[in-house]
Tab-separated table of C-alpha atoms (C1' of nucleotides) in Angstrom:
chain	number	residue	atom	x	y	z
A	1	MET	CA	-18.995	1.607	35.944
A	2	ALA	CA	-20.838	1.876	32.664
A	3	VAL	CA	-19.088	4.163	30.234
A	4	ASP	CA	-20.914	7.374	29.376
A	5	ARG	CA	-21.276	6.907	25.677
A	6	ASP	CA	-22.074	10.499	24.868
A	7	GLN	CA	-19.215	11.789	26.921
A	8	VAL	CA	-16.843	9.434	25.115
A	9	LEU	CA	-18.116	10.647	21.778
A	10	ARG	CA	-17.684	14.258	22.806
A	11	SER	CA	-14.089	13.868	23.869
A	12	ALA	CA	-13.406	11.861	20.729
A	13	ALA	CA	-14.807	14.698	18.643
A	14	ALA	CA	-12.691	17.223	20.534
A	15	LEU	CA	-9.540	15.240	19.846
A	16	LEU	CA	-10.290	14.263	16.269
A	17	THR	CA	-11.217	17.816	15.359
A	18	ARG	CA	-7.688	18.991	15.834
A	19	ARG	CA	-5.893	15.749	15.021
A	20	ALA	CA	-7.883	13.639	12.643
A	21	THR	CA	-5.152	11.005	12.387
A	22	ALA	CA	-5.297	10.205	16.087
A	23	THR	CA	-5.117	6.514	16.972
A	24	MET	CA	-7.921	4.550	18.576
A	25	ASP	CA	-5.606	4.292	21.556
A	26	GLU	CA	-5.269	8.071	21.737
A	27	VAL	CA	-9.013	8.466	21.457
A	28	ALA	CA	-9.464	6.004	24.295
A	29	ARG	CA	-6.918	7.736	26.514
A	30	ALA	CA	-8.508	11.115	25.800
A	31	ALA	CA	-11.853	9.716	26.897
A	32	GLY	CA	-10.244	8.249	29.999
A	33	LEU	CA	-10.671	4.599	29.192
A	34	SER	CA	-8.691	1.734	27.738
A	35	ARG	CA	-8.539	0.774	24.119
A	36	ALA	CA	-10.194	-2.544	24.967
A	37	THR	CA	-13.197	-0.836	26.473
A	38	LEU	CA	-13.449	1.685	23.673
A	39	HIS	CA	-13.494	-1.254	21.329
A	40	ARG	CA	-16.277	-2.917	23.288
A	41	HIS	CA	-18.510	0.081	22.663
A	42	PHE	CA	-17.498	0.956	19.116
A	43	ALA	CA	-16.490	-1.840	16.801
A	44	GLY	CA	-13.808	0.245	15.107
A	45	ARG	CA	-12.810	3.624	13.863
A	46	ASP	CA	-15.525	3.680	11.241
A	47	ALA	CA	-18.164	2.751	13.748
A	48	LEU	CA	-16.919	5.496	16.036
A	49	VAL	CA	-17.132	8.119	13.307
A	50	ARG	CA	-20.578	6.928	12.315
A	51	ALA	CA	-21.680	7.158	15.927
A	52	LEU	CA	-20.290	10.681	16.090
A	53	GLU	CA	-22.267	11.538	13.049
A	54	SER	CA	-25.478	10.048	14.357
A	55	LEU	CA	-25.095	11.959	17.579
A	56	GLY	CA	-24.362	15.167	15.690
A	57	ILE	CA	-27.412	14.740	13.497
A	58	ALA	CA	-29.627	13.962	16.463
A	59	GLU	CA	-28.415	16.981	18.409
A	60	CYS	CA	-28.841	19.255	15.443
A	61	GLU	CA	-32.357	18.078	14.859
A	62	ALA	CA	-33.149	18.556	18.529
A	63	ALA	CA	-31.723	22.073	18.443
A	64	LEU	CA	-33.724	22.856	15.335
A	65	ASP	CA	-36.871	21.638	17.041
A	66	ALA	CA	-36.180	23.557	20.231
A	67	ALA	CA	-35.459	26.764	18.320
A	68	ARG	CA	-38.956	26.885	16.810
A	69	LEU	CA	-37.618	28.375	13.613
A	70	ASP	CA	-41.057	29.196	12.248
A	71	ASP	CA	-42.054	31.418	15.150
A	72	GLY	CA	-41.627	35.175	15.210
A	73	PRO	CA	-38.942	37.184	13.455
A	74	ALA	CA	-36.348	35.133	11.592
A	75	ALA	CA	-33.552	36.992	13.359
A	76	ASP	CA	-34.875	35.820	16.721
A	77	ALA	CA	-35.216	32.316	15.363
A	78	VAL	CA	-31.566	32.321	14.317
A	79	ARG	CA	-30.574	33.568	17.725
A	80	ARG	CA	-32.509	30.746	19.396
A	81	LEU	CA	-30.971	28.251	17.017
A	82	VAL	CA	-27.419	29.282	17.838
A	83	ARG	CA	-28.152	29.169	21.536
A	84	GLU	CA	-29.651	25.703	21.274
A	85	ILE	CA	-26.907	24.348	19.084
A	86	GLU	CA	-24.055	25.661	21.204
A	87	PRO	CA	-23.508	22.447	23.199
A	88	ALA	CA	-23.126	20.522	19.950
A	89	ALA	CA	-20.777	23.034	18.323
A	90	GLY	CA	-17.645	21.011	18.983
A	91	LEU	CA	-19.213	17.934	17.463
A	92	LEU	CA	-20.395	19.949	14.490
A	93	ALA	CA	-16.960	21.408	13.951
A	94	PHE	CA	-15.586	17.909	13.543
A	95	LEU	CA	-18.346	16.642	11.313
A	96	TYR	CA	-18.310	19.732	9.142
A	97	THR	CA	-14.648	19.301	8.293
A	98	GLU	CA	-14.530	15.518	8.139
A	99	ASN	CA	-16.482	15.010	4.970
A	100	GLN	CA	-15.211	11.525	4.377
A	101	LEU	CA	-18.809	10.564	4.886
A	102	PHE	CA	-19.762	10.753	1.248
A	103	GLU	CA	-20.797	7.208	1.896
A	104	GLY	CA	-23.841	6.282	3.895
A	105	GLU	CA	-27.144	7.274	2.401
A	106	GLU	CA	-28.968	7.525	5.663
A	107	GLN	CA	-26.506	9.986	7.146
A	108	ASN	CA	-26.417	12.069	4.017
A	109	GLU	CA	-30.148	12.321	4.137
A	110	GLY	CA	-29.947	13.542	7.699
A	111	TRP	CA	-27.578	16.339	6.775
A	112	ALA	CA	-29.661	17.295	3.789
A	113	ARG	CA	-32.693	17.642	6.018
A	114	ILE	CA	-30.773	19.769	8.513
A	115	ASP	CA	-29.361	21.956	5.763
A	116	ALA	CA	-32.825	22.444	4.356
A	117	ARG	CA	-34.279	23.480	7.693
A	118	MET	CA	-31.486	25.964	8.287
A	119	ALA	CA	-31.718	27.405	4.813
A	120	ALA	CA	-35.479	27.706	5.264
A	121	VAL	CA	-35.220	30.148	8.149
A	122	PHE	CA	-32.867	32.337	6.139
A	123	ARG	CA	-35.200	32.180	3.196
A	124	ARG	CA	-38.124	33.103	5.406
A	125	GLY	CA	-36.144	36.102	6.639
A	126	GLN	CA	-35.480	37.182	3.098
A	127	GLU	CA	-39.083	36.782	2.071
A	128	ASN	CA	-40.438	38.877	4.909
A	129	GLY	CA	-37.830	41.569	4.327
A	130	GLU	CA	-35.686	41.007	7.401
A	131	PHE	CA	-32.627	39.687	5.576
A	132	ARG	CA	-30.851	41.004	2.524
A	133	ILE	CA	-31.318	38.978	-0.599
A	134	ASP	CA	-27.832	39.110	-2.116
A	135	LEU	CA	-26.549	36.515	0.356
A	136	THR	CA	-28.122	33.202	-0.574
A	137	PRO	CA	-29.735	30.956	2.046
A	138	ALA	CA	-27.279	28.206	1.119
A	139	TRP	CA	-24.334	30.479	1.793
A	140	LEU	CA	-25.798	31.755	5.055
A	141	THR	CA	-26.209	28.139	6.137
A	142	GLU	CA	-22.618	27.268	5.284
A	143	ALA	CA	-21.424	30.465	6.928
A	144	LEU	CA	-23.296	29.549	10.097
A	145	TYR	CA	-21.551	26.176	10.163
A	146	GLY	CA	-18.224	27.879	9.643
A	147	LEU	CA	-18.832	30.427	12.373
A	148	LEU	CA	-20.012	27.752	14.806
A	149	GLY	CA	-16.840	25.777	14.223
A	150	ALA	CA	-14.609	28.832	14.394
A	151	CYS	CA	-16.200	30.052	17.600
A	152	ALA	CA	-16.120	26.639	19.239
A	153	TRP	CA	-12.426	26.483	18.455
A	154	ALA	CA	-11.832	30.068	19.603
A	155	VAL	CA	-13.528	29.265	22.897
A	156	THR	CA	-11.396	26.201	23.573
A	157	GLU	CA	-8.334	28.246	22.657
A	158	GLY	CA	-9.348	30.956	25.088
A	159	ARG	CA	-9.665	33.624	22.437
A	160	VAL	CA	-13.383	34.042	23.016
A	161	ALA	CA	-15.186	33.820	26.356
A	162	ARG	CA	-17.576	30.897	26.574
A	163	ASN	CA	-20.415	33.169	27.624
A	164	ASP	CA	-20.014	35.256	24.493
A	165	PHE	CA	-20.510	32.291	22.174
A	166	THR	CA	-24.048	33.068	21.034
A	167	HIS	CA	-23.549	36.802	20.964
A	168	MET	CA	-20.390	36.690	18.862
A	169	ILE	CA	-21.888	34.369	16.282
A	170	VAL	CA	-25.327	35.902	16.022
A	171	GLU	CA	-24.151	39.491	16.007
A	172	LEU	CA	-21.592	38.818	13.318
A	173	LEU	CA	-23.880	36.659	11.224
A	174	LEU	CA	-26.821	39.044	11.368
A	175	GLY	CA	-25.284	42.442	11.972
A	176	GLY	CA	-21.783	42.221	10.538
A	177	ALA	CA	-18.710	44.048	11.716
A	178	LEU	CA	-19.654	47.486	10.461
A	179	ARG	CA	-20.835	50.027	12.977
A	180	ARG	CA	-24.291	51.494	12.502
A	181	GLU	CA	-25.315	54.925	13.603
B	1	MET	CA	9.071	16.427	-16.365
B	2	ALA	CA	9.786	18.116	-13.089
B	3	VAL	CA	6.866	17.925	-10.689
B	4	ASP	CA	5.096	21.180	-9.925
B	5	ARG	CA	5.648	21.291	-6.204
B	6	ASP	CA	2.988	23.905	-5.493
B	7	GLN	CA	0.400	22.124	-7.567
B	8	VAL	CA	1.109	18.901	-5.690
B	9	LEU	CA	0.687	20.689	-2.379
B	10	ARG	CA	-2.569	22.233	-3.494
B	11	SER	CA	-4.138	18.962	-4.537
B	12	ALA	CA	-2.849	17.375	-1.338
B	13	ALA	CA	-4.550	20.106	0.665
B	14	ALA	CA	-7.769	19.638	-1.287
B	15	LEU	CA	-7.794	15.921	-0.540
B	16	LEU	CA	-6.642	16.106	3.062
B	17	THR	CA	-9.174	18.803	3.880
B	18	ARG	CA	-12.042	16.434	3.402
B	19	ARG	CA	-10.282	13.182	4.291
B	20	ALA	CA	-7.486	13.837	6.709
B	21	THR	CA	-6.677	10.146	7.068
B	22	ALA	CA	-5.839	9.751	3.393
B	23	THR	CA	-2.814	7.603	2.588
B	24	MET	CA	0.380	8.878	1.014
B	25	ASP	CA	-0.606	6.727	-1.934
B	26	GLU	CA	-3.972	8.442	-2.217
B	27	VAL	CA	-2.318	11.837	-1.976
B	28	ALA	CA	0.074	10.845	-4.748
B	29	ARG	CA	-2.733	9.575	-6.977
B	30	ALA	CA	-4.744	12.736	-6.366
B	31	ALA	CA	-1.756	14.787	-7.453
B	32	GLY	CA	-1.303	12.591	-10.495
B	33	LEU	CA	2.014	11.023	-9.617
B	34	SER	CA	3.349	7.853	-8.074
B	35	ARG	CA	4.018	7.304	-4.421
B	36	ALA	CA	7.722	6.911	-5.195
B	37	THR	CA	7.892	10.344	-6.773
B	38	LEU	CA	5.841	11.939	-4.027
B	39	HIS	CA	8.298	10.483	-1.605
B	40	ARG	CA	11.225	11.899	-3.533
B	41	HIS	CA	9.864	15.406	-3.001
B	42	PHE	CA	8.515	15.077	0.532
B	43	ALA	CA	10.318	12.791	2.913
B	44	GLY	CA	7.095	11.648	4.538
B	45	ARG	CA	3.691	12.619	5.712
B	46	ASP	CA	5.034	14.984	8.335
B	47	ALA	CA	7.255	16.698	5.818
B	48	LEU	CA	4.302	17.054	3.488
B	49	VAL	CA	2.161	18.683	6.141
B	50	ARG	CA	4.993	20.977	7.145
B	51	ALA	CA	5.448	21.968	3.515
B	52	LEU	CA	1.730	22.656	3.274
B	53	GLU	CA	2.021	24.847	6.289
B	54	SER	CA	5.018	26.737	4.978
B	55	LEU	CA	3.235	27.377	1.712
B	56	GLY	CA	0.115	28.506	3.550
B	57	ILE	CA	2.076	30.900	5.718
B	58	ALA	CA	3.943	32.297	2.736
B	59	GLU	CA	0.762	32.850	0.741
B	60	CYS	CA	-0.967	34.471	3.678
B	61	GLU	CA	1.913	36.852	4.227
B	62	ALA	CA	1.976	37.682	0.547
B	63	ALA	CA	-1.763	38.357	0.575
B	64	LEU	CA	-1.401	40.530	3.652
B	65	ASP	CA	1.328	42.517	1.941
B	66	ALA	CA	-0.620	42.899	-1.280
B	67	ALA	CA	-3.746	44.026	0.550
B	68	ARG	CA	-1.998	47.091	2.041
B	69	LEU	CA	-4.004	46.791	5.223
B	70	ASP	CA	-2.890	50.174	6.550
B	71	ASP	CA	-4.190	52.161	3.596
B	72	GLY	CA	-7.600	53.814	3.461
B	73	PRO	CA	-10.746	52.626	5.205
B	74	ALA	CA	-10.408	49.376	7.131
B	75	ALA	CA	-13.456	47.981	5.356
B	76	ASP	CA	-11.727	48.398	2.009
B	77	ALA	CA	-8.587	46.838	3.422
B	78	VAL	CA	-10.565	43.781	4.510
B	79	ARG	CA	-12.105	43.552	1.083
B	80	ARG	CA	-8.681	43.637	-0.547
B	81	LEU	CA	-7.418	41.045	1.891
B	82	VAL	CA	-10.173	38.582	1.085
B	83	ARG	CA	-9.641	39.080	-2.617
B	84	GLU	CA	-5.914	38.500	-2.304
B	85	ILE	CA	-6.260	35.493	-0.056
B	86	GLU	CA	-8.882	33.747	-2.167
B	87	PRO	CA	-6.430	31.512	-4.102
B	88	ALA	CA	-5.035	30.239	-0.827
B	89	ALA	CA	-8.428	29.635	0.787
B	90	GLY	CA	-8.383	25.882	0.194
B	91	LEU	CA	-4.967	25.599	1.749
B	92	LEU	CA	-6.066	27.721	4.678
B	93	ALA	CA	-9.151	25.605	5.220
B	94	PHE	CA	-6.930	22.576	5.700
B	95	LEU	CA	-4.394	24.274	7.925
B	96	TYR	CA	-7.061	25.933	10.046
B	97	THR	CA	-8.663	22.621	10.922
B	98	GLU	CA	-5.546	20.492	11.167
B	99	ASN	CA	-4.120	21.912	14.330
B	100	GLN	CA	-1.819	19.026	14.969
B	101	LEU	CA	0.887	21.605	14.529
B	102	PHE	CA	1.204	22.458	18.179
B	103	GLU	CA	4.775	21.468	17.562
B	104	GLY	CA	7.166	23.542	15.519
B	105	GLU	CA	8.107	26.872	16.967
B	106	GLU	CA	8.905	28.500	13.688
B	107	GLN	CA	5.520	27.697	12.176
B	108	ASN	CA	3.687	28.797	15.270
B	109	GLU	CA	5.460	32.102	15.109
B	110	GLY	CA	4.371	32.492	11.515
B	111	TRP	CA	0.722	32.008	12.400
B	112	ALA	CA	1.001	34.342	15.346
B	113	ARG	CA	2.354	37.057	13.085
B	114	ILE	CA	-0.442	36.517	10.560
B	115	ASP	CA	-3.073	36.522	13.283
B	116	ALA	CA	-1.647	39.751	14.642
B	117	ARG	CA	-1.709	41.472	11.271
B	118	MET	CA	-5.303	40.420	10.652
B	119	ALA	CA	-6.425	41.455	14.094
B	120	ALA	CA	-4.658	44.799	13.608
B	121	VAL	CA	-6.838	45.804	10.675
B	122	PHE	CA	-9.966	45.025	12.662
B	123	ARG	CA	-8.617	46.992	15.608
B	124	ARG	CA	-7.818	49.901	13.339
B	125	GLY	CA	-11.380	49.810	12.069
B	126	GLN	CA	-12.698	49.885	15.595
B	127	GLU	CA	-10.467	52.751	16.585
B	128	ASN	CA	-11.497	54.952	13.707
B	129	GLY	CA	-15.153	54.188	14.267
B	130	GLU	CA	-15.785	52.004	11.216
B	131	PHE	CA	-16.322	48.757	13.109
B	132	ARG	CA	-18.406	48.017	16.153
B	133	ILE	CA	-16.477	47.386	19.318
B	134	ASP	CA	-18.466	44.530	20.847
B	135	LEU	CA	-16.924	42.030	18.437
B	136	THR	CA	-13.297	41.614	19.413
B	137	PRO	CA	-10.509	41.730	16.808
B	138	ALA	CA	-9.494	38.206	17.826
B	139	TRP	CA	-12.990	36.919	17.132
B	140	LEU	CA	-13.257	38.767	13.839
B	141	THR	CA	-9.968	37.171	12.827
B	142	GLU	CA	-11.167	33.688	13.732
B	143	ALA	CA	-14.475	34.361	12.035
B	144	LEU	CA	-12.675	35.384	8.866
B	145	TYR	CA	-10.758	32.112	8.880
B	146	GLY	CA	-13.977	30.220	9.407
B	147	LEU	CA	-15.779	32.040	6.616
B	148	LEU	CA	-12.870	31.572	4.222
B	149	GLY	CA	-12.892	27.855	4.870
B	150	ALA	CA	-16.662	27.592	4.658
B	151	CYS	CA	-16.819	29.526	1.408
B	152	ALA	CA	-13.950	27.607	-0.158
B	153	TRP	CA	-15.813	24.416	0.660
B	154	ALA	CA	-19.137	25.808	-0.535
B	155	VAL	CA	-17.520	26.747	-3.840
B	156	THR	CA	-16.064	23.286	-4.419
B	157	GLU	CA	-19.453	21.811	-3.501
B	158	GLY	CA	-21.147	24.085	-5.996
B	159	ARG	CA	-23.290	25.811	-3.406
B	160	VAL	CA	-21.639	29.174	-4.050
B	161	ALA	CA	-20.453	30.514	-7.397
B	162	ARG	CA	-16.713	30.960	-7.583
B	163	ASN	CA	-17.100	34.561	-8.708
B	164	ASP	CA	-19.105	35.389	-5.606
B	165	PHE	CA	-16.361	34.273	-3.236
B	166	THR	CA	-15.136	37.688	-2.152
B	167	HIS	CA	-18.576	39.263	-2.150
B	168	MET	CA	-20.171	36.579	-0.015
B	169	ILE	CA	-17.442	36.660	2.595
B	170	VAL	CA	-16.906	40.388	2.798
B	171	GLU	CA	-20.565	41.312	2.754
B	172	LEU	CA	-21.389	38.825	5.479
B	173	LEU	CA	-18.371	39.650	7.598
B	174	LEU	CA	-18.818	43.396	7.383
B	175	GLY	CA	-22.500	43.912	6.717
B	176	GLY	CA	-24.200	40.866	8.191
B	177	ALA	CA	-27.378	39.228	7.017
B	178	LEU	CA	-29.793	41.872	8.215
B	179	ARG	CA	-31.281	44.175	5.650
B	180	ARG	CA	-30.694	47.909	6.036
B	181	GLU	CA	-33.030	50.551	4.810
C	1	DC	C1'	-20.634	-12.567	51.697
C	2	DC	C1'	-20.429	-14.007	46.828
C	3	DC	C1'	-21.267	-13.457	42.178
C	4	DG	C1'	-22.072	-11.033	37.855
C	5	DT	C1'	-20.967	-7.173	35.198
C	6	DG	C1'	-17.800	-4.149	33.273
C	7	DT	C1'	-13.154	-2.604	33.140
C	8	DG	C1'	-7.744	-2.289	32.469
C	9	DA	C1'	-3.653	-4.426	31.085
C	10	DG	C1'	-1.292	-6.974	28.122
C	11	DA	C1'	-0.366	-10.410	24.424
C	12	DC	C1'	-1.029	-11.609	19.815
C	13	DA	C1'	-1.711	-12.119	14.773
C	14	DA	C1'	-3.484	-9.828	10.763
C	15	DC	C1'	-3.480	-5.985	8.248
C	16	DT	C1'	-2.153	-1.428	6.587
C	17	DT	C1'	0.987	2.084	5.839
C	18	DT	C1'	5.538	3.696	5.376
C	19	DG	C1'	10.126	4.289	3.835
C	20	DT	C1'	13.598	2.459	0.812
C	21	DC	C1'	15.516	0.358	-3.057
C	22	DT	C1'	15.921	-1.423	-7.772
C	23	DC	C1'	14.960	-1.499	-12.493
C	24	DA	C1'	13.046	-0.029	-16.804
C	25	DC	C1'	11.715	3.688	-19.511
C	26	DA	C1'	10.416	8.219	-21.457
C	27	DC	C1'	11.922	12.655	-22.507
C	28	DG	C1'	14.921	16.506	-23.869
C	29	DG	C1'	19.298	18.832	-24.388
C	30	DG	C1'	23.761	18.707	-26.167
D	1	DC	C1'	22.364	10.209	-31.802
D	2	DC	C1'	23.432	9.356	-26.774
D	3	DC	C1'	23.241	10.365	-22.142
D	4	DG	C1'	21.532	12.395	-17.870
D	5	DT	C1'	17.597	13.493	-15.320
D	6	DG	C1'	13.310	12.416	-13.483
D	7	DT	C1'	9.547	9.238	-13.362
D	8	DG	C1'	6.414	4.817	-12.672
D	9	DA	C1'	6.047	0.260	-11.178
D	10	DG	C1'	6.932	-3.056	-8.153
D	11	DA	C1'	9.239	-5.556	-4.306
D	12	DC	C1'	10.487	-5.544	0.323
D	13	DA	C1'	11.229	-5.065	5.338
D	14	DA	C1'	10.096	-2.201	9.175
D	15	DA	C1'	6.925	0.126	11.782
D	16	DG	C1'	2.514	1.204	13.305
D	17	DT	C1'	-2.409	0.177	13.850
D	18	DT	C1'	-6.254	-2.728	14.447
D	19	DG	C1'	-9.186	-6.245	16.067
D	20	DT	C1'	-9.442	-10.063	19.218
D	21	DC	C1'	-8.661	-12.668	23.176
D	22	DT	C1'	-7.386	-13.813	27.943
D	23	DC	C1'	-6.837	-12.871	32.650
D	24	DA	C1'	-7.082	-10.327	36.871
D	25	DC	C1'	-9.541	-7.154	39.473
D	26	DA	C1'	-12.751	-3.657	41.287
D	27	DC	C1'	-17.305	-2.614	42.299
D	28	DG	C1'	-22.136	-3.106	43.643
D	29	DG	C1'	-26.425	-5.643	44.222
D	30	DG	C1'	-28.695	-9.458	46.056
DNA sequence: CCCGTGTGAGACAACTTTGTCTCACACGGG
DNA sequence: CCCGTGTGAGACAAAGTTGTCTCACACGGG
């Protein structure tokens, strides 16, 4: 009967993303357990958010590893990254918007490392001539976060098919909306 | 000594965007007034959020009007839209993430109308051959929201220069990151 | 079969936030 | 000058939330 910690965190992220003021009781209900049990696993709201953040950081790092960003064309690396990070998109959407974190040095360091790795692949693409140079790596990184969150939300809202997730993000991020002949 | 209602709403949006659980007292302090006065203008937290939403809808509609989305190439229309909507980007970033709104028929209708107008310009671009057809108008609309929020945040964080706001969004949305020869 | 582990339900006090009210005061127009 | 309007500060009760505890119970392994 052990609670699936990750599954609890995921449903908490899904709820908190669209209603950040949700009660611990609401979070518990959404995860299908009682407030008492939720409290046994996470000492309080802060602890829950920190756990969400730790999970998000860990999943991002894992996705970055799995995407092998240094291999082959940067465009392919970005495509692999988006595909790998898709399962964590909902979590990311929450963490990206909930920047109350400004505390916690360890966490901040984690995000800085992730940002740096993402920016690095864009920079590599610029240096080898794949990517245009007027869009800065920092902006492309932020834009990727924004698109991941937007697409995750669009999928849950039914405005984008789940199977199109990677395609929609990568094609827009790399190719843009303009038609090429 | 009358309080500048719009300015209060803007600073409230700025605070709530990154810390949605902020207290009415914190919101008041951030806006530079006392909780008592804040309460005189907005009956409560709900009223404040609804006012934020009304302002956001109004500014979006105004930007849509000013952008003349039906005139000339769709790409130029999108560029005008982003330029017009820039001042409201912070507000939008908050409203886009805080989807606790699911109540309120009038508001919902407002967003639906805005969504439809945005999607229409993308559809027009597809129909006249400017835009590629594998990215749906609904997704391009969501992506625009996401990019607006991401860029507004990146600007306040200092990762993107304020003057580059329109350029960064439009160039990425329309042209993508890939270099063209 | 029994017992240990983990859970749900509910009670409870402590704390926080909210909404309201009162009072004093600063400002600006008449 | 005086008075009305709008504000800040603070007090206060009401409501909501949190953290803790207790008890009963379901389940599964030994």
